[in-house]
Tab-separated table of C-alpha atoms and ligand atoms in Angstrom:
chain	number	residue	atom	x	y	z
A	1	UNK	CA	5.229	1.877	-21.904
A	2	UNK	CA	4.635	0.111	-18.579
A	3	UNK	CA	5.203	0.809	-14.580
A	4	UNK	CA	4.433	-2.422	-12.652
A	5	UNK	CA	4.593	-0.632	-9.200
A	6	UNK	CA	1.538	-1.105	-7.534
A	7	UNK	CA	-0.222	-1.141	-4.344
A	8	UNK	CA	-2.453	-4.202	-3.647
A	9	UNK	CA	-4.905	-5.963	-1.353
A	10	UNK	CA	-5.200	-9.904	-1.251
A	11	UNK	CA	-7.186	-12.055	0.746
A	12	UNK	CA	-8.016	-16.007	0.844
A	13	UNK	CA	-10.443	-18.149	2.435
A	14	UNK	CA	-10.584	-22.071	2.972
A	15	UNK	CA	-13.699	-23.555	3.907
A	16	UNK	CA	-17.733	-23.582	3.241
A	17	UNK	CA	-17.969	-19.942	2.517
A	18	UNK	CA	-14.744	-19.444	0.489
A	19	UNK	CA	-15.987	-16.983	-2.340
A	20	UNK	CA	-18.194	-15.281	-0.444
A	21	UNK	CA	-15.582	-14.221	2.287
A	22	UNK	CA	-12.997	-13.678	-0.198
A	23	UNK	CA	-15.084	-11.242	-2.292
A	24	UNK	CA	-16.354	-9.413	0.987
A	25	UNK	CA	-12.834	-9.167	2.191
A	26	UNK	CA	-11.381	-7.620	-1.120
A	27	UNK	CA	-14.486	-5.146	-0.419
A	28	UNK	CA	-13.030	-4.399	2.596
A	29	UNK	CA	-9.415	-4.231	1.295
A	30	UNK	CA	-10.429	-1.377	-1.241
A	31	UNK	CA	-8.350	1.241	0.129
A	32	UNK	CA	-5.166	-0.911	-1.037
A	33	UNK	CA	-6.407	-1.113	-4.794
A	34	UNK	CA	-9.487	0.443	-6.869
A	35	UNK	CA	-8.205	-0.471	-10.405
A	36	UNK	CA	-8.968	-3.696	-10.882
A	37	UNK	CA	-10.279	-6.859	-8.675
A	38	UNK	CA	-10.327	-10.714	-9.208
A	39	UNK	CA	-11.062	-13.846	-7.523
A	40	UNK	CA	-9.562	-17.355	-8.180
A	41	UNK	CA	-11.214	-20.505	-7.085
A	42	UNK	CA	-11.379	-24.221	-7.818
A	43	UNK	CA	-13.931	-25.952	-9.481
A	44	UNK	CA	-12.581	-29.001	-11.571
A	45	UNK	CA	-9.811	-26.683	-12.459
A	46	UNK	CA	-8.945	-23.559	-11.813
A	47	UNK	CA	-11.182	-20.585	-12.399
A	48	UNK	CA	-10.707	-16.861	-12.325
A	49	UNK	CA	-13.264	-14.290	-12.488
A	50	UNK	CA	-11.952	-10.522	-12.573
A	51	UNK	CA	-12.722	-7.181	-13.906
A	52	UNK	CA	-11.647	-3.794	-14.107
A	53	UNK	CA	-12.594	-0.889	-11.502
A	54	UNK	CA	-13.686	-1.338	-7.743
A	55	UNK	CA	-14.670	-4.669	-6.403
A	56	UNK	CA	-18.357	-4.387	-7.023
A	57	UNK	CA	-17.977	-2.957	-10.480
A	58	UNK	CA	-15.426	-5.458	-11.599
A	59	UNK	CA	-17.103	-8.553	-10.169
A	60	UNK	CA	-20.765	-9.342	-10.535
A	61	UNK	CA	-21.883	-10.216	-6.873
A	62	UNK	CA	-24.982	-12.617	-7.588
A	63	UNK	CA	-22.798	-14.603	-9.796
A	64	UNK	CA	-19.571	-14.909	-7.663
A	65	UNK	CA	-21.778	-15.649	-4.892
A	66	UNK	CA	-23.138	-18.740	-6.419
A	67	UNK	CA	-19.720	-20.607	-7.008
A	68	UNK	CA	-19.538	-23.357	-4.552
A	69	UNK	CA	-15.782	-23.528	-4.348
A	70	UNK	CA	-14.198	-24.323	-0.780
A	71	UNK	CA	-11.099	-22.608	-1.838
A	72	UNK	CA	-10.117	-18.852	-3.085
A	73	UNK	CA	-8.026	-16.346	-3.363
A	74	UNK	CA	-8.678	-12.724	-4.361
A	75	UNK	CA	-6.934	-9.583	-5.342
A	76	UNK	CA	-7.784	-5.885	-5.535
A	77	UNK	CA	-4.948	-3.760	-7.947
A	78	UNK	CA	-3.849	-0.317	-7.568
A	79	UNK	CA	-1.727	0.349	-10.859
A	80	UNK	CA	-0.958	3.834	-11.593
A	81	UNK	CA	-0.471	3.973	-15.467
A	82	UNK	CA	-3.878	4.979	-15.581
A	83	UNK	CA	-4.447	2.472	-18.554
A	84	UNK	CA	-4.690	-0.899	-16.417
A	85	UNK	CA	-5.836	-3.934	-18.423
A	86	UNK	CA	-7.689	-6.893	-18.014
A	87	UNK	CA	-4.677	-8.762	-18.404
A	88	UNK	CA	-2.638	-7.231	-15.927
A	89	UNK	CA	-5.484	-7.913	-13.316
A	90	UNK	CA	-4.805	-10.481	-10.632
A	91	UNK	CA	-4.854	-13.103	-9.611
A	92	UNK	CA	-3.181	-14.650	-12.804
A	93	UNK	CA	-3.051	-18.038	-13.097
A	94	UNK	CA	-2.279	-21.264	-15.836
A	95	UNK	CA	-3.931	-24.398	-15.421
A	96	UNK	CA	-1.593	-25.539	-12.317
A	97	UNK	CA	-1.535	-22.474	-9.952
A	98	UNK	CA	-3.085	-19.023	-9.349
A	99	UNK	CA	-1.269	-15.881	-7.632
A	100	UNK	CA	-2.508	-12.882	-5.850
A	101	UNK	CA	0.602	-11.011	-4.952
A	102	UNK	CA	1.215	-7.544	-3.286
A	103	UNK	CA	4.485	-5.838	-3.315
A	104	UNK	CA	7.015	-5.831	-6.345
A	105	UNK	CA	9.988	-7.955	-7.279
A	106	UNK	CA	12.680	-6.034	-7.583
A	107	UNK	CA	15.073	-8.026	-9.841
A	108	UNK	CA	12.252	-9.835	-11.981
A	109	UNK	CA	13.979	-8.124	-15.243
A	110	UNK	CA	16.846	-10.355	-14.581
A	111	UNK	CA	14.857	-13.513	-15.484
A	112	UNK	CA	13.917	-12.704	-18.751
A	113	UNK	CA	11.350	-10.744	-21.050
A	114	UNK	CA	8.462	-10.557	-18.357
A	115	UNK	CA	5.916	-7.824	-18.647
A	116	UNK	CA	4.965	-8.091	-14.997
A	117	UNK	CA	6.754	-9.157	-12.060
A	118	UNK	CA	3.795	-11.414	-11.395
A	119	UNK	CA	4.102	-13.277	-14.642
A	120	UNK	CA	7.435	-13.978	-13.820
A	121	UNK	CA	6.584	-15.582	-10.245
A	122	UNK	CA	3.694	-17.698	-11.969
A	123	UNK	CA	6.268	-18.939	-14.787
A	124	UNK	CA	9.005	-19.431	-12.065
A	125	UNK	CA	6.808	-21.524	-9.824
A	126	UNK	CA	4.654	-23.287	-12.579
A	127	UNK	CA	8.005	-24.584	-14.106
A	128	UNK	CA	9.613	-25.776	-10.806
A	129	UNK	CA	6.208	-27.719	-10.342
A	130	UNK	CA	6.722	-29.167	-13.845
A	131	UNK	CA	10.066	-30.357	-13.155
A	132	UNK	CA	8.661	-32.575	-10.091
A	133	UNK	CA	9.381	-30.238	-7.149
A	134	UNK	CA	7.289	-29.924	-4.325
A	135	UNK	CA	5.068	-26.683	-4.223
A	136	UNK	CA	6.870	-25.277	-0.845
A	137	UNK	CA	10.189	-26.093	-2.217
A	138	UNK	CA	9.552	-24.098	-5.670
A	139	UNK	CA	8.540	-21.268	-3.192
A	140	UNK	CA	11.359	-21.625	-1.009
A	141	UNK	CA	13.482	-21.465	-4.504
A	142	UNK	CA	11.658	-18.645	-5.561
A	143	UNK	CA	12.343	-16.944	-2.331
A	144	UNK	CA	16.154	-17.788	-2.373
A	145	UNK	CA	16.510	-15.849	-5.874
A	146	UNK	CA	13.914	-13.317	-6.156
A	147	UNK	CA	14.349	-10.047	-4.236
A	148	UNK	CA	11.859	-7.668	-3.171
A	149	UNK	CA	8.354	-7.396	-1.399
A	150	UNK	CA	6.052	-9.765	-1.730
A	151	UNK	CA	3.068	-11.166	0.335
A	152	UNK	CA	1.016	-13.456	-1.838
A	153	UNK	CA	-1.469	-16.031	-1.599
A	154	UNK	CA	-1.055	-18.870	-4.140
A	155	UNK	CA	-3.904	-21.381	-5.029
A	156	UNK	CA	-3.291	-24.562	-6.703
A	157	UNK	CA	-5.216	-27.238	-8.751
A	158	UNK	CA	-4.822	-29.624	-5.739
A	159	UNK	CA	-6.879	-27.529	-3.746
A	160	UNK	CA	-3.950	-26.163	-1.909
A	161	UNK	CA	-3.840	-22.383	-0.742
A	162	UNK	CA	-0.212	-21.090	0.344
A	163	UNK	CA	0.075	-17.724	1.975
A	164	UNK	CA	3.783	-16.399	1.648
A	165	UNK	CA	5.837	-13.191	2.863
A	166	UNK	CA	9.036	-12.291	1.813
A	167	UNK	CA	12.053	-12.607	4.424
A	168	UNK	CA	11.877	-9.096	4.772
A	169	UNK	CA	8.379	-8.660	5.604
A	170	UNK	CA	7.793	-5.443	3.624
A	171	UNK	CA	4.012	-5.856	3.258
A	172	UNK	CA	1.687	-7.138	5.637
A	173	UNK	CA	-0.188	-10.560	5.750
A	174	UNK	CA	-2.398	-11.809	8.364
A	175	UNK	CA	-3.971	-15.270	8.988
A	176	UNK	CA	-7.322	-15.653	10.537
A	177	UNK	CA	-10.405	-17.718	11.161
A	178	UNK	CA	-13.902	-16.472	10.245
A	179	UNK	CA	-16.131	-19.235	11.869
A	180	UNK	CA	-14.934	-22.536	10.642
A	181	UNK	CA	-13.394	-20.758	7.333
A	182	UNK	CA	-9.321	-20.370	7.633
A	183	UNK	CA	-8.661	-16.848	5.973
A	184	UNK	CA	-5.430	-14.614	4.932
A	185	UNK	CA	-5.564	-11.105	4.394
A	186	UNK	CA	-3.473	-8.097	3.793
A	187	UNK	CA	-4.889	-6.665	6.648
A	188	UNK	CA	-6.319	-7.733	10.045
A	189	UNK	CA	-9.179	-4.956	9.864
A	190	UNK	CA	-11.094	-6.618	7.147
A	191	UNK	CA	-11.232	-10.246	8.739
A	192	UNK	CA	-12.271	-8.444	12.109
A	193	UNK	CA	-15.103	-6.390	10.122
A	194	UNK	CA	-15.984	-9.803	8.869
A	195	UNK	CA	-16.454	-11.429	12.248
A	196	UNK	CA	-13.436	-13.410	12.520
A	197	UNK	CA	-10.388	-13.737	14.618
A	198	UNK	CA	-6.872	-13.101	14.335
A	199	UNK	CA	-4.394	-16.004	14.644
A	200	UNK	CA	-1.307	-14.176	13.704
A	201	UNK	CA	0.735	-12.162	11.302
A	202	UNK	CA	2.558	-13.977	8.890
A	203	UNK	CA	6.022	-14.111	9.830
A	204	UNK	CA	8.899	-12.583	7.672
A	205	UNK	CA	10.111	-15.461	5.412
A	206	UNK	CA	7.236	-17.806	6.426
A	207	UNK	CA	5.455	-20.023	4.224
A	208	UNK	CA	2.134	-21.392	5.532
A	209	UNK	CA	0.415	-24.166	3.475
A	210	UNK	CA	-3.289	-25.156	4.000
A	211	UNK	CA	-3.948	-28.623	2.622
A	212	UNK	CA	-7.843	-29.549	1.216
A	213	UNK	CA	-8.531	-31.116	4.595
A	214	UNK	CA	-7.276	-28.003	6.469
A	215	UNK	CA	-4.539	-29.196	8.141
A	216	UNK	CA	-1.681	-26.632	7.925
A	217	UNK	CA	1.911	-26.524	7.608
A	218	UNK	CA	4.467	-23.722	8.268
A	219	UNK	CA	7.737	-23.212	7.099
A	220	UNK	CA	10.229	-20.662	7.396
A	221	UNK	CA	13.367	-19.463	5.107
A	222	UNK	CA	15.832	-17.229	7.258
A	223	UNK	CA	15.127	-13.650	7.778
A	224	UNK	CA	17.968	-11.525	8.382
A	225	UNK	CA	16.144	-8.327	9.085
A	226	UNK	CA	12.883	-7.203	9.112
A	227	UNK	CA	11.706	-4.306	7.324
A	228	UNK	CA	7.887	-3.481	7.456
A	229	UNK	CA	7.142	-0.457	5.128
A	230	UNK	CA	6.848	2.482	6.915
A	231	UNK	CA	4.180	4.034	4.656
A	232	UNK	CA	1.775	1.221	5.612
A	233	UNK	CA	1.825	2.892	8.750
A	234	UNK	CA	1.905	6.179	7.794
A	235	UNK	CA	-0.745	6.529	4.731
A	236	UNK	CA	-1.506	3.081	2.848
A	237	UNK	CA	-3.179	0.670	5.734
A	238	UNK	CA	-6.421	1.409	6.894
A	239	UNK	CA	-6.479	3.008	10.526
A	240	UNK	CA	-8.215	0.406	12.311
A	241	UNK	CA	-5.638	-2.201	11.253
A	242	UNK	CA	-2.762	-3.412	13.176
A	243	UNK	CA	0.331	-4.571	11.432
A	244	UNK	CA	3.211	-6.375	13.132
A	245	UNK	CA	1.561	-5.902	16.490
A	246	UNK	CA	1.338	-1.800	16.141
A	247	UNK	CA	-1.939	-0.091	15.735
A	248	UNK	CA	-2.162	2.125	12.784
A	249	UNK	CA	-4.024	4.414	14.306
A	250	UNK	CA	-2.016	4.995	17.269
A	251	UNK	CA	0.935	5.210	15.308
A	252	UNK	CA	-0.620	8.099	13.424
A	253	UNK	CA	-1.766	9.837	16.678
A	254	UNK	CA	2.004	9.433	17.740
A	255	UNK	CA	3.404	10.718	14.494
A	256	UNK	CA	0.983	14.171	15.031
A	257	UNK	CA	2.283	14.277	18.693
A	258	UNK	CA	6.032	14.192	17.820
A	259	UNK	CA	5.561	16.333	14.935
A	260	UNK	CA	3.760	18.862	17.505
A	261	UNK	CA	6.705	18.848	19.708
A	262	UNK	CA	9.695	18.755	17.590
A	263	UNK	CA	7.793	21.013	14.880
A	264	UNK	CA	5.748	23.617	16.660
A	265	UNK	CA	4.557	26.222	14.884
A	266	UNK	CA	2.586	29.474	16.443
A	267	UNK	CA	-1.224	29.130	15.061
A	268	UNK	CA	-4.936	29.395	15.904
A	269	UNK	CA	-6.173	26.212	14.270
A	270	UNK	CA	-4.555	22.772	13.131
A	271	UNK	CA	-6.390	21.618	9.775
A	272	UNK	CA	-6.157	17.896	8.408
A	273	UNK	CA	-6.076	17.171	4.873
A	274	UNK	CA	-8.691	14.385	4.903
A	275	UNK	CA	-8.676	11.400	5.270
A	276	UNK	CA	-5.268	9.846	6.241
A	277	UNK	CA	-3.824	12.507	8.055
A	278	UNK	CA	-6.717	13.063	10.477
A	279	UNK	CA	-5.249	11.001	13.172
A	280	UNK	CA	-1.995	12.706	12.475
A	281	UNK	CA	-3.659	15.953	13.021
A	282	UNK	CA	-5.666	14.851	16.095
A	283	UNK	CA	-2.105	14.141	17.679
A	284	UNK	CA	-0.744	17.536	16.651
A	285	UNK	CA	-3.668	19.556	17.928
A	286	UNK	CA	-3.723	17.502	21.363
A	287	UNK	CA	-0.154	17.803	21.957
A	288	UNK	CA	-0.064	21.651	21.138
A	289	UNK	CA	-3.260	22.494	22.531
A	290	UNK	CA	-3.859	24.196	19.304
A	291	UNK	CA	-7.688	23.699	18.309
A	292	UNK	CA	-8.678	21.165	15.472
A	293	UNK	CA	-10.797	22.516	12.731
A	294	UNK	CA	-12.226	20.370	9.906
A	295	UNK	CA	-12.174	23.267	7.417
A	296	UNK	CA	-11.500	20.952	4.390
A	297	UNK	CA	-14.174	18.915	3.335
A	298	UNK	CA	-13.618	15.923	0.656
A	299	UNK	CA	-16.238	15.950	-1.929
A	300	UNK	CA	-17.966	12.457	-2.297
A	301	UNK	CA	-17.549	12.653	-6.085
A	302	UNK	CA	-13.815	13.374	-5.208
A	303	UNK	CA	-11.907	10.493	-7.470
A	304	UNK	CA	-8.429	9.307	-6.389
A	305	UNK	CA	-5.906	12.146	-7.688
A	306	UNK	CA	-2.915	10.049	-6.922
A	307	UNK	CA	-3.361	7.640	-9.586
A	308	UNK	CA	-4.420	9.614	-12.312
A	309	UNK	CA	-1.986	8.933	-15.728
A	310	UNK	CA	-0.849	12.363	-16.058
A	311	UNK	CA	-0.123	15.174	-13.779
A	312	UNK	CA	-2.217	17.760	-15.664
A	313	UNK	CA	-5.332	15.030	-15.071
A	314	UNK	CA	-3.955	14.850	-11.360
A	315	UNK	CA	-4.338	18.333	-10.729
A	316	UNK	CA	-7.726	18.860	-12.284
A	317	UNK	CA	-8.917	16.255	-10.336
A	318	UNK	CA	-7.591	17.992	-7.129
A	319	UNK	CA	-9.979	20.758	-7.916
A	320	UNK	CA	-12.703	18.808	-7.303
A	321	UNK	CA	-11.396	17.030	-4.095
A	322	UNK	CA	-11.812	19.609	-1.346
A	323	UNK	CA	-14.254	21.990	-0.802
A	324	UNK	CA	-13.200	24.937	2.045
A	325	UNK	CA	-14.898	26.175	5.312
A	326	UNK	CA	-14.041	29.892	4.576
A	327	UNK	CA	-15.754	31.119	7.821
A	328	UNK	CA	-13.383	28.573	9.681
A	329	UNK	CA	-9.814	29.734	8.173
A	330	UNK	CA	-10.349	33.252	7.557
A	331	UNK	CA	-8.047	35.848	9.318
A	332	UNK	CA	-6.475	32.520	11.305
A	333	UNK	CA	-3.190	31.156	11.487
A	334	UNK	CA	-3.069	27.712	10.110
A	335	UNK	CA	-1.063	24.533	10.678
A	336	UNK	CA	-2.153	22.627	7.737
A	337	UNK	CA	-1.144	18.677	8.290
A	338	UNK	CA	-0.686	16.113	5.577
A	339	UNK	CA	0.592	12.481	6.144
A	340	UNK	CA	2.758	12.912	3.292
A	341	UNK	CA	4.069	15.266	0.328
A	342	UNK	CA	4.863	13.398	-2.993
A	343	UNK	CA	4.847	15.574	-5.977
A	344	UNK	CA	3.107	18.501	-3.796
A	345	UNK	CA	0.200	18.863	-6.018
A	346	UNK	CA	-2.271	18.246	-2.937
A	347	UNK	CA	-0.788	20.764	-0.446
A	348	UNK	CA	0.154	23.346	-3.422
A	349	UNK	CA	-3.518	23.130	-4.307
A	350	UNK	CA	-4.838	23.379	-0.620
A	351	UNK	CA	-2.729	26.440	0.264
A	352	UNK	CA	-4.043	28.445	-2.877
A	353	UNK	CA	-7.591	27.541	-1.611
A	354	UNK	CA	-6.761	28.942	2.189
A	355	UNK	CA	-5.108	31.792	0.785
A	356	UNK	CA	-7.742	32.302	-1.020
A	357	UNK	CA	-9.994	32.128	1.668
A	358	UNK	CA	-8.504	34.466	3.745
A	359	UNK	CA	-6.083	32.600	5.759
A	360	UNK	CA	-3.369	34.746	7.710
A	361	UNK	CA	-0.441	32.278	8.040
A	362	UNK	CA	-0.227	29.097	6.382
A	363	UNK	CA	2.271	26.325	8.409
A	364	UNK	CA	2.552	22.920	6.546
A	365	UNK	CA	3.552	20.105	9.014
A	366	UNK	CA	3.991	16.800	7.713
A	367	UNK	CA	3.371	13.804	9.403
A	368	UNK	CA	6.709	11.616	7.742
A	369	UNK	CA	9.992	12.666	6.270
A	370	UNK	CA	10.866	13.928	3.165
A	371	UNK	CA	9.852	11.325	0.629
A	372	UNK	CA	12.943	11.904	-1.506
A	373	UNK	CA	13.509	8.252	-3.223
A	374	UNK	CA	11.451	6.125	-5.530
A	375	UNK	CA	10.211	2.648	-3.879
A	376	UNK	CA	10.939	-0.751	-5.470
A	377	UNK	CA	8.853	-2.552	-2.837
A	378	UNK	CA	5.461	-2.024	-3.896
A	379	UNK	CA	4.548	1.664	-3.223
A	380	UNK	CA	4.257	3.913	-6.223
A	381	UNK	CA	6.684	6.841	-5.803
A	382	UNK	CA	7.580	8.113	-9.035
A	383	UNK	CA	11.220	8.800	-10.385
A	384	UNK	CA	13.301	11.314	-8.235
A	385	UNK	CA	12.491	14.357	-10.795
A	386	UNK	CA	8.764	13.888	-10.054
A	387	UNK	CA	9.670	13.991	-6.096
A	388	UNK	CA	9.300	17.542	-4.809
A	389	UNK	CA	11.835	16.696	-2.021
A	390	UNK	CA	14.325	14.960	-4.169
A	391	UNK	CA	16.802	17.368	-4.505
A	392	UNK	CA	15.101	20.652	-2.510
A	393	UNK	CA	15.814	21.951	1.402
A	394	UNK	CA	12.560	23.009	3.228
A	395	UNK	CA	12.724	26.537	2.270
A	396	UNK	CA	12.715	25.885	-1.572
A	397	UNK	CA	9.885	23.835	-0.661
A	398	UNK	CA	7.903	26.225	1.221
A	399	UNK	CA	8.303	28.637	-1.357
A	400	UNK	CA	7.238	26.597	-4.381
A	401	UNK	CA	4.062	25.590	-2.275
A	402	UNK	CA	3.305	29.176	-1.434
A	403	UNK	CA	3.573	28.510	2.770
A	404	UNK	CA	5.143	30.323	5.528
A	405	UNK	CA	6.818	27.449	6.460
A	406	UNK	CA	7.243	23.671	6.241
A	407	UNK	CA	8.833	21.248	8.534
A	408	UNK	CA	8.895	17.267	8.093
A	409	UNK	CA	9.472	14.332	10.784
A	410	UNK	CA	12.789	13.201	10.853
A	411	UNK	CA	13.602	9.486	10.304
A	412	UNK	CA	14.506	8.979	13.643
A	413	UNK	CA	11.190	10.541	14.836
A	414	UNK	CA	9.104	8.546	12.719
A	415	UNK	CA	10.594	5.507	13.883
A	416	UNK	CA	10.040	6.446	17.550
A	417	UNK	CA	6.358	7.561	16.759
A	418	UNK	CA	5.672	4.078	14.887
A	419	UNK	CA	7.548	2.524	17.533
A	420	UNK	CA	9.530	0.055	15.673
A	421	UNK	CA	13.161	0.504	14.572
A	422	UNK	CA	13.280	-2.042	11.844
A	423	UNK	CA	11.210	-0.483	9.204
A	424	UNK	CA	11.994	0.034	5.564
A	425	UNK	CA	12.536	3.836	5.055
A	426	UNK	CA	13.971	3.485	1.655
A	427	UNK	CA	11.987	6.207	0.153
A	428	UNK	CA	13.244	8.810	2.744
A	429	UNK	CA	16.714	7.680	3.006
A	430	UNK	CA	17.777	5.790	-0.266
A	431	UNK	CA	18.998	2.850	1.725
A	432	UNK	CA	16.928	-0.031	0.227
A	433	UNK	CA	17.006	-2.857	2.435
A	434	UNK	CA	17.282	-5.382	-0.468
A	435	UNK	CA	19.576	-8.357	-0.733
A	436	UNK	CA	21.609	-6.380	-3.623
A	437	UNK	CA	22.398	-2.641	-4.607
A	438	UNK	CA	20.591	-1.716	-7.789
A	439	UNK	CA	21.713	1.285	-9.751
A	440	UNK	CA	19.037	3.741	-9.187
A	441	UNK	CA	19.506	4.858	-12.773
A	442	UNK	CA	19.012	1.196	-14.039
A	443	UNK	CA	16.286	0.900	-11.566
A	444	UNK	CA	14.159	4.178	-12.907
A	445	UNK	CA	14.497	2.925	-16.257
A	446	UNK	CA	13.411	-0.561	-15.565
A	447	UNK	CA	10.205	0.603	-13.681
A	448	UNK	CA	9.049	3.591	-15.709
A	449	UNK	CA	9.506	2.287	-19.250
B	501	5GP	P1	1.162	14.727	-3.877
B	501	5GP	O1	-0.064	15.379	-4.296
B	501	5GP	O2	2.274	15.390	-2.952
B	501	5GP	O3	1.582	14.291	-4.828
B	501	5GP	O4	0.922	13.397	-2.775
B	501	5GP	C1	0.575	13.605	-1.162
B	501	5GP	C2	-0.806	13.314	-1.192
B	501	5GP	O5	-1.269	11.886	-1.845
B	501	5GP	C3	-1.065	13.132	0.250
B	501	5GP	O6	-2.217	13.797	0.507
B	501	5GP	C4	-1.243	11.802	0.564
B	501	5GP	O7	-2.195	11.389	1.890
B	501	5GP	C5	-1.527	11.097	-0.704
B	501	5GP	N1	-1.015	9.917	-1.138
B	501	5GP	C6	0.277	9.565	-1.088
B	501	5GP	N2	0.687	8.364	-1.050
B	501	5GP	C7	-0.076	8.069	-1.921
B	501	5GP	C8	-0.719	6.850	-2.811
B	501	5GP	O8	0.428	6.172	-2.825
B	501	5GP	N3	-1.929	6.808	-3.188
B	501	5GP	C9	-2.704	7.789	-2.842
B	501	5GP	N4	-3.797	7.627	-3.640
B	501	5GP	N5	-2.341	8.832	-2.368
B	501	5GP	C10	-1.214	8.982	-1.928
B	502	MG	MG1	-4.088	12.901	1.427
């Protein structure tokens, strides 16, 4: 049936160019979600436009840009079922509230028979408000009972916008200004690209309320520990973003440098698997003095392999994703770098390509630790049985992939590279920094129904 794990990007704008900036912002967050896009705004009441696909496919640009509202929130969604429906697309609204949400409410299933966690948030907040609670108090109550990851923006029928980051700060959320417009974005790169200034990262546990007149109110619920998702740095965010003060690009360079220092290989060239592993490969090449060779060419038609609904489809997409420069790899000993290995499809395919092109030796070096556990905080990592590293050692994985060797970073090395001790590394360690312990068995059933 339904999986609700999802990556997402969110954006909100308060000001004269609200819908324009929200629309443009979503396009600049497209890497965070390509399955659907939507914008909620107020015009009399709350209205929402949304559709399936990329922002430009999902929303009619000329129609959207005619909307004059000063209050809007937007969402790009990246579900993984392959059968994203318009119903699941966000923002999700009723006549009181609209919500655009990035993360996963780990314990949403305990509160009723909800199809998605977003539906649960909307329902919970709406009930509280109906009972007479102030919206900030309603959000605080939600933060008290909810477990998991949630960076979200909320628009209400009184033209108020709220930006909320969960008390552990799993997912990023940034506040900024573009000319006179106040904006919130999953990543700062989108704000900067629109010519704006960054004001700050929303803090873990912080609620920022923007009143219709632009007045700000900030409240904070207690945050016991900070757990930015390590994978935001490794793969998910744009390389030109800064998350909680750390440059994603520079973190990736350091992942590569430490990988080279602690996991060397005797080789002639370093080859990145584009796009996300490029800075990691640059770091590896610099530190090892082995030249970088762009021997894999990502084709422009390439679809996103990871989000295809079945493994067969994922594999067939991979076939058209990369071309290879045979003359660059023939008779060479190669260090092939990827940011991560999840199921192993990408690496297996590429090793076959390299072998067929006459590579002499292939040493796989991975810019993250072994992904051994599912994520219930907003990144789509599947069941343990689909994760190639869940129950295997390096040697066995190397054999399955057809490599001569494989080495991953350790969790300690990864934290050193990123430069932050307080990261969520649940997918590597199985230690979930949630409020409660959940049985992995039960969670796998809930999230893979
Ligand atoms: P695998 O092919 O091993 O299942 O997945 C690993 C590859 O997918 C890597 O090249 C990595 O860059 C990419 N990757 C890892 N996580 C994600 C994700 O959540 N979404 C997408 N689109 N790619 C991912
Ligand atoms: Mg990749």
